[in-house]
Amino acid sequence: MPRRRKLLITQTEPQNIAKSPYTRLAEKHKLQIDFQSFISLKEVKAKAFRKQKVNIPSHEVILFTSRNSIIHFFRLCEDLRLRISESMKYFCLSETIAVYLQKYIVYRKRKIFVGEKTIADLLPAFEKHKDSKILIPGSNIMNPKMNKFLTHNEVNFTKAVVYKTVNENVKHLDIDSYFLMAFFTPLSIKTLFKSFPDYKQNKTLIGCYGSNTSIMAEEKKLEVNIKTPTKKAPSMTMAIDHYLKKRK
């Protein structure tokens, strides 16, 4: 039996791996897929959060950009023994994030504004609430494009760090054994070079999710072979599938 080509996904393994699109991808192209998160999330404790001097109740709107921001925000509110007013309004970057918000609030009683995917989708909501103070809970790393967009449109926002995104140590990986590596955040690219300072791409294929990830990879002198999301390939598995089919 021929040796399977190895693909590295720089994320944790899906909970239901049997039904994961990665499993179908592996079977279709006869791949061995390894999962290894290149970043980890660390809680910001109440004591550390207080040092930011962010007054949560003084804001009229909370903008959630990810499920992690929801999880850590409400975890922190519980630690602070802070009850969020029912008059609070919520902006969510996507429908998926908005649906997840239902775990923490009575959805039908709150005012929710939902974008399709990007911060620009919420511009009408920002314009409608131009006099409101908007809180953006998230990690210590903010998307520079989002920051630029909010500043350009004169949005009155406050960033609150409710969790930290840090590099993982991945020195144990046989990094040169992979024919393709898929990255999902700019920090994951930094993790690669932190663990392997002298890394050379050689013939390894590189896949990147998101423009910021691709930019970081290219700044590190990597050739990005697979870029996603696109209209034809909105997910990494679809992008890899399309690329490998073209190479056959």
XYZ file of N, CA, C and O in Angstrom, residues 130-236:
428
model
N -24.978 55.936 15.734
C -23.757 56.734 15.712
C -23.460 57.420 17.053
O -22.314 57.770 17.332
N -24.482 57.611 17.881
C -24.275 58.266 19.175
C -24.080 57.262 20.312
O -23.937 57.656 21.475
N -24.082 55.985 19.984
C -23.954 54.949 21.013
C -22.492 54.594 21.259
O -21.668 54.626 20.343
N -22.194 54.238 22.495
C -20.869 53.733 22.834
C -20.873 52.221 22.619
O -21.719 51.512 23.167
N -19.942 51.739 21.810
C -19.914 50.332 21.414
C -18.711 49.634 22.048
O -17.577 50.092 21.931
N -18.984 48.528 22.716
C -17.932 47.730 23.337
C -17.604 46.531 22.443
O -18.510 45.834 21.974
N -16.313 46.293 22.210
C -15.893 45.148 21.408
C -15.017 44.241 22.266
O -13.811 44.463 22.398
N -15.611 43.211 22.864
C -14.792 42.256 23.625
C -14.106 41.285 22.675
O -14.686 40.841 21.695
N -12.863 40.969 22.968
C -12.141 40.057 22.089
C -10.783 39.707 22.660
O -10.538 39.840 23.857
N -9.884 39.310 21.778
C -8.547 38.907 22.216
C -7.611 40.105 22.225
O -7.997 41.229 21.874
N -6.387 39.866 22.604
C -5.366 40.908 22.612
C -4.908 41.278 21.205
O -4.167 42.237 21.022
N -5.358 40.515 20.208
C -4.982 40.784 18.817
C -6.229 41.172 18.039
O -7.128 40.367 17.830
N -6.302 42.423 17.611
C -7.465 42.903 16.868
C -7.141 42.959 15.386
O -6.040 43.351 14.988
N -8.094 42.540 14.572
C -7.948 42.592 13.121
C -7.666 44.039 12.697
O -8.491 44.929 12.918
N -6.515 44.310 12.084
C -6.181 45.695 11.705
C -7.175 46.309 10.721
O -7.422 47.511 10.747
N -7.750 45.473 9.856
C -8.734 45.989 8.901
C -9.990 46.454 9.629
O -10.594 47.467 9.254
N -10.390 45.724 10.673
C -11.561 46.101 11.445
C -11.310 47.417 12.172
O -12.156 48.315 12.181
N -10.141 47.519 12.777
C -9.781 48.736 13.495
C -9.787 49.941 12.557
O -10.310 51.005 12.895
N -9.229 49.748 11.350
C -9.182 50.818 10.352
C -10.591 51.208 9.904
O -10.905 52.398 9.763
N -11.443 50.202 9.695
C -12.820 50.461 9.262
C -13.579 51.260 10.319
O -14.256 52.248 10.004
N -13.491 50.848 11.558
C -14.215 51.512 12.640
C -13.740 52.948 12.835
O -14.550 53.870 13.028
N -12.429 53.130 12.757
C -11.868 54.476 12.919
C -12.266 55.374 11.758
O -12.660 56.534 11.955
N -12.185 54.832 10.541
C -12.536 55.601 9.344
C -13.987 56.053 9.380
O -14.310 57.172 8.941
N -14.866 55.199 9.902
C -16.293 55.526 9.948
C -16.706 56.193 11.258
O -17.904 56.315 11.543
N -15.726 56.616 12.032
C -15.931 57.388 13.263
C -16.873 56.686 14.236
O -17.749 57.299 14.843
N -16.670 55.371 14.365
C -17.454 54.592 15.319
C -16.868 54.799 16.714
O -15.653 54.725 16.913
N -17.728 55.102 17.675
C -17.305 55.328 19.061
C -17.192 53.970 19.751
O -18.148 53.468 20.321
N -16.002 53.357 19.674
C -15.859 52.005 20.204
C -14.757 51.912 21.250
O -13.797 52.690 21.265
N -14.913 50.925 22.133
C -13.912 50.596 23.145
C -13.581 49.124 23.008
O -14.483 48.289 22.932
N -12.301 48.802 22.962
C -11.893 47.405 22.890
C -11.624 46.889 24.290
O -10.955 47.540 25.087
N -12.159 45.721 24.585
C -11.945 45.081 25.881
C -11.297 43.718 25.648
O -11.854 42.877 24.941
N -10.127 43.504 26.215
C -9.441 42.221 26.078
C -10.011 41.263 27.120
O -9.788 41.431 28.314
N -10.785 40.259 26.648
C -11.405 39.298 27.565
C -10.727 37.929 27.501
O -11.019 37.044 28.299
N -9.841 37.750 26.517
C -8.997 36.556 26.467
C -7.758 36.887 25.643
O -7.746 37.867 24.892
N -6.716 36.085 25.813
C -5.480 36.314 25.082
C -5.192 35.147 24.146
O -5.406 33.991 24.504
N -4.726 35.490 22.964
C -4.325 34.489 21.986
C -2.804 34.398 21.999
O -2.122 35.404 21.795
N -2.279 33.219 22.260
C -0.819 33.061 22.402
C -0.316 31.925 21.518
O -1.065 31.035 21.116
N 0.978 31.965 21.222
C 1.614 30.923 20.414
C 1.725 29.619 21.194
O 1.975 29.619 22.390
N 1.551 28.498 20.500
C 1.822 27.190 21.074
C 3.246 26.775 20.700
O 3.801 27.239 19.699
N 3.821 25.901 21.487
C 5.119 25.322 21.156
C 4.877 24.060 20.323
O 4.297 23.094 20.809
N 5.294 24.081 19.061
C 5.046 22.937 18.171
C 6.359 22.329 17.666
O 6.400 21.725 16.590
N 7.410 22.479 18.447
C 8.723 21.977 18.042
C 8.760 20.458 17.886
O 9.660 19.919 17.231
N 7.786 19.782 18.479
C 7.771 18.312 18.401
C 7.356 17.804 17.020
O 7.540 16.626 16.707
N 6.798 18.677 16.186
C 6.338 18.250 14.866
C 7.500 18.007 13.910
O 8.493 18.744 13.920
N 7.349 16.986 13.080
C 8.287 16.762 11.976
C 7.780 17.624 10.821
O 7.104 17.150 9.902
N 8.081 18.901 10.904
C 7.435 19.894 10.049
C 7.701 19.671 8.564
O 6.870 20.010 7.708
N 8.843 19.095 8.233
C 9.182 18.892 6.818
C 8.533 17.646 6.225
O 8.692 17.372 5.033
N 7.806 16.897 7.040
C 7.175 15.671 6.534
C 5.826 15.943 5.872
O 5.241 15.041 5.275
N 5.337 17.186 5.947
C 4.023 17.507 5.395
C 4.146 18.069 3.985
O 4.963 18.963 3.730
N 3.312 17.568 3.106
C 3.329 18.091 1.740
C 2.479 19.351 1.639
O 2.624 20.153 0.718
N 1.567 19.537 2.634
C 0.696 20.718 2.642
C 0.399 21.098 4.085
O 0.093 20.228 4.912
N 0.469 22.394 4.393
C 0.109 22.897 5.717
C -0.924 24.003 5.559
O -0.775 24.884 4.696
N -1.982 23.951 6.379
C -3.066 24.924 6.306
C -3.072 25.801 7.558
O -3.087 25.293 8.680
N -3.067 27.117 7.348
C -3.029 28.091 8.434
C -4.303 28.944 8.428
O -4.855 29.234 7.369
N -4.730 29.368 9.625
C -6.017 30.044 9.740
C -5.943 31.424 10.384
O -6.925 32.157 10.366
N -4.807 31.776 10.941
C -4.628 33.091 11.543
C -3.199 33.569 11.309
O -2.287 32.747 11.145
N -2.986 34.883 11.306
C -1.616 35.392 11.181
C -0.716 34.886 12.310
O 0.470 34.605 12.085
N -1.286 34.751 13.512
C -0.478 34.296 14.643
C 0.016 32.867 14.448
O 1.102 32.509 14.908
N -0.753 32.043 13.756
C -0.316 30.665 13.511
C 0.912 30.632 12.596
O 1.772 29.761 12.722
N 0.997 31.605 11.686
C 2.194 31.731 10.854
C 3.389 32.113 11.735
O 4.494 31.575 11.597
N 3.160 33.020 12.673
C 4.233 33.423 13.587
C 4.679 32.250 14.455
O 5.862 32.119 14.782
N 3.712 31.397 14.830
C 4.046 30.216 15.625
C 5.012 29.315 14.875
O 5.950 28.759 15.451
N 4.762 29.147 13.574
C 5.643 28.309 12.748
C 7.092 28.773 12.861
O 8.000 27.964 13.090
N 7.292 30.079 12.732
C 8.662 30.591 12.728
C 9.224 30.758 14.142
O 10.450 30.803 14.306
N 8.344 30.825 15.127
C 8.837 30.857 16.507
C 9.382 29.488 16.902
O 10.414 29.382 17.578
N 8.696 28.442 16.471
C 9.152 27.082 16.775
C 10.254 26.614 15.831
O 11.103 25.805 16.211
N 10.222 27.130 14.582
C 11.223 26.733 13.583
C 11.789 27.998 12.923
O 11.403 28.342 11.797
N 12.684 28.699 13.611
C 13.193 29.989 13.118
C 13.830 29.922 11.735
O 13.781 30.901 10.985
N 14.402 28.784 11.391
C 15.093 28.657 10.103
C 14.258 27.911 9.065
O 14.802 27.362 8.097
N 12.946 27.894 9.263
C 12.081 27.106 8.377
C 12.196 27.566 6.926
O 12.172 28.767 6.617
N 12.313 26.589 6.019
C 12.319 26.830 4.581
C 11.172 26.044 3.961
O 11.001 24.855 4.226
N 10.399 26.702 3.127
C 9.215 26.069 2.557
C 9.554 24.953 1.581
O 8.897 23.907 1.559
N 10.568 25.168 0.768
C 10.943 24.200 -0.269
C 9.727 23.830 -1.124
O 9.076 24.705 -1.666
N 9.339 22.554 -1.174
C 8.221 22.147 -2.033
C 6.893 22.023 -1.272
O 5.882 21.610 -1.851
N 6.894 22.372 0.000
C 5.667 22.267 0.795
C 4.629 23.269 0.315
O 4.943 24.441 0.081
N 3.394 22.811 0.168
C 2.293 23.691 -0.212
C 1.759 24.392 1.034
O 1.681 23.803 2.111
N 1.356 25.656 0.866
C 0.825 26.440 1.978
C -0.590 26.905 1.645
O -0.831 27.486 0.588
N -1.523 26.628 2.562
C -2.889 27.111 2.427
C -3.178 28.118 3.526
O -2.784 27.913 4.677
N -3.858 29.214 3.187
C -4.167 30.251 4.177
C -5.638 30.626 4.133
O -6.205 30.846 3.058
N -6.232 30.708 5.320
C -7.622 31.153 5.433
C -7.615 32.612 5.866
O -7.115 32.960 6.936
N -8.175 33.471 5.027
C -8.253 34.890 5.348
C -7.093 35.679 4.768
O -5.961 35.196 4.703
N -7.395 36.902 4.347
C -6.381 37.738 3.699
C -5.244 38.099 4.649
O -4.080 38.163 4.230
N -5.554 38.325 5.922
C -4.499 38.700 6.871
C -3.508 37.560 7.082
O -2.312 37.795 7.270
N -4.019 36.331 7.051
C -3.135 35.166 7.183
C -2.220 35.066 5.974
O -1.013 34.810 6.100
N -2.780 35.285 4.791
C -1.974 35.241 3.560
C -0.908 36.332 3.559
O 0.247 36.097 3.167
N -1.291 37.520 4.019
C -0.340 38.637 4.060
C 0.827 38.308 4.985
O 1.999 38.540 4.655
N 0.507 37.742 6.151
C 1.563 37.388 7.100
C 2.487 36.332 6.510
O 3.709 36.394 6.664
N 1.889 35.332 5.839
C 2.694 34.275 5.224
C 3.646 34.855 4.183
O 4.831 34.502 4.130
N 3.134 35.756 3.368
C 3.956 36.352 2.316
C 5.038 37.260 2.896
O 6.139 37.363 2.347
N 4.729 37.916 4.023
C 5.752 38.722 4.701
C 6.896 37.850 5.205
O 8.040 38.305 5.304
N 6.562 36.587 5.517
C 7.577 35.633 5.977
C 8.224 34.894 4.805
O 8.902 33.886 4.992
N 7.988 35.414 3.594
C 8.599 34.867 2.372
C 8.086 33.476 2.017
O 8.790 32.678 1.386
N 6.841 33.180 2.392
C 6.220 31.914 2.003
C 5.390 32.127 0.740
O 4.757 33.174 0.569
N 5.375 31.128 -0.112
C 4.490 31.168 -1.276
C 3.155 30.545 -0.869
O 3.107 29.385 -0.449
N 2.086 31.325 -0.984
C 0.761 30.827 -0.611
C 0.122 30.198 -1.841
O -0.202 30.874 -2.813
N -0.067 28.898 -1.798
C -0.608 28.163 -2.938
C -2.124 28.101 -2.941
O -2.753 28.000 -3.993
N -2.714 28.125 -1.748
C -4.172 28.006 -1.615
C -4.680 29.139 -0.741
O -4.267 29.274 0.412
N -5.569 29.972 -1.315
C -6.152 31.075 -0.558
C -7.662 30.885 -0.471
O -8.321 30.615 -1.471
N -8.189 31.039 0.712
C -9.612 30.901 0.961
C -9.988 31.858 2.096
O -9.090 32.269 2.846
N -11.237 32.289 2.241
C -12.411 31.858 1.488
C -12.573 32.589 0.156
O -12.180 33.731 0.013
N -13.174 31.875 -0.801
C -13.572 32.453 -2.076
C -15.005 32.001 -2.349
O -15.540 31.150 -1.643
N -15.608 32.562 -3.371
C -16.985 32.175 -3.700
C -17.071 30.698 -4.065
O -18.020 30.011 -3.711
N -16.065 30.206 -4.789
C -16.076 28.808 -5.201
C -15.636 27.870 -4.076
O -16.026 26.706 -4.056
N -14.833 28.403 -3.170
C -14.313 27.563 -2.075
C -14.334 28.359 -0.767
O -13.318 28.921 -0.361
N -15.499 28.421 -0.110
C -15.621 29.208 1.119
C -14.952 28.577 2.348
O -14.810 29.230 3.367
N -14.550 27.317 2.238
C -13.910 26.654 3.380
C -12.544 26.116 2.968
O -12.250 25.937 1.776
N -11.720 25.810 3.957
C -10.391 25.280 3.679
C -10.467 23.908 3.013
O -9.697 23.613 2.088
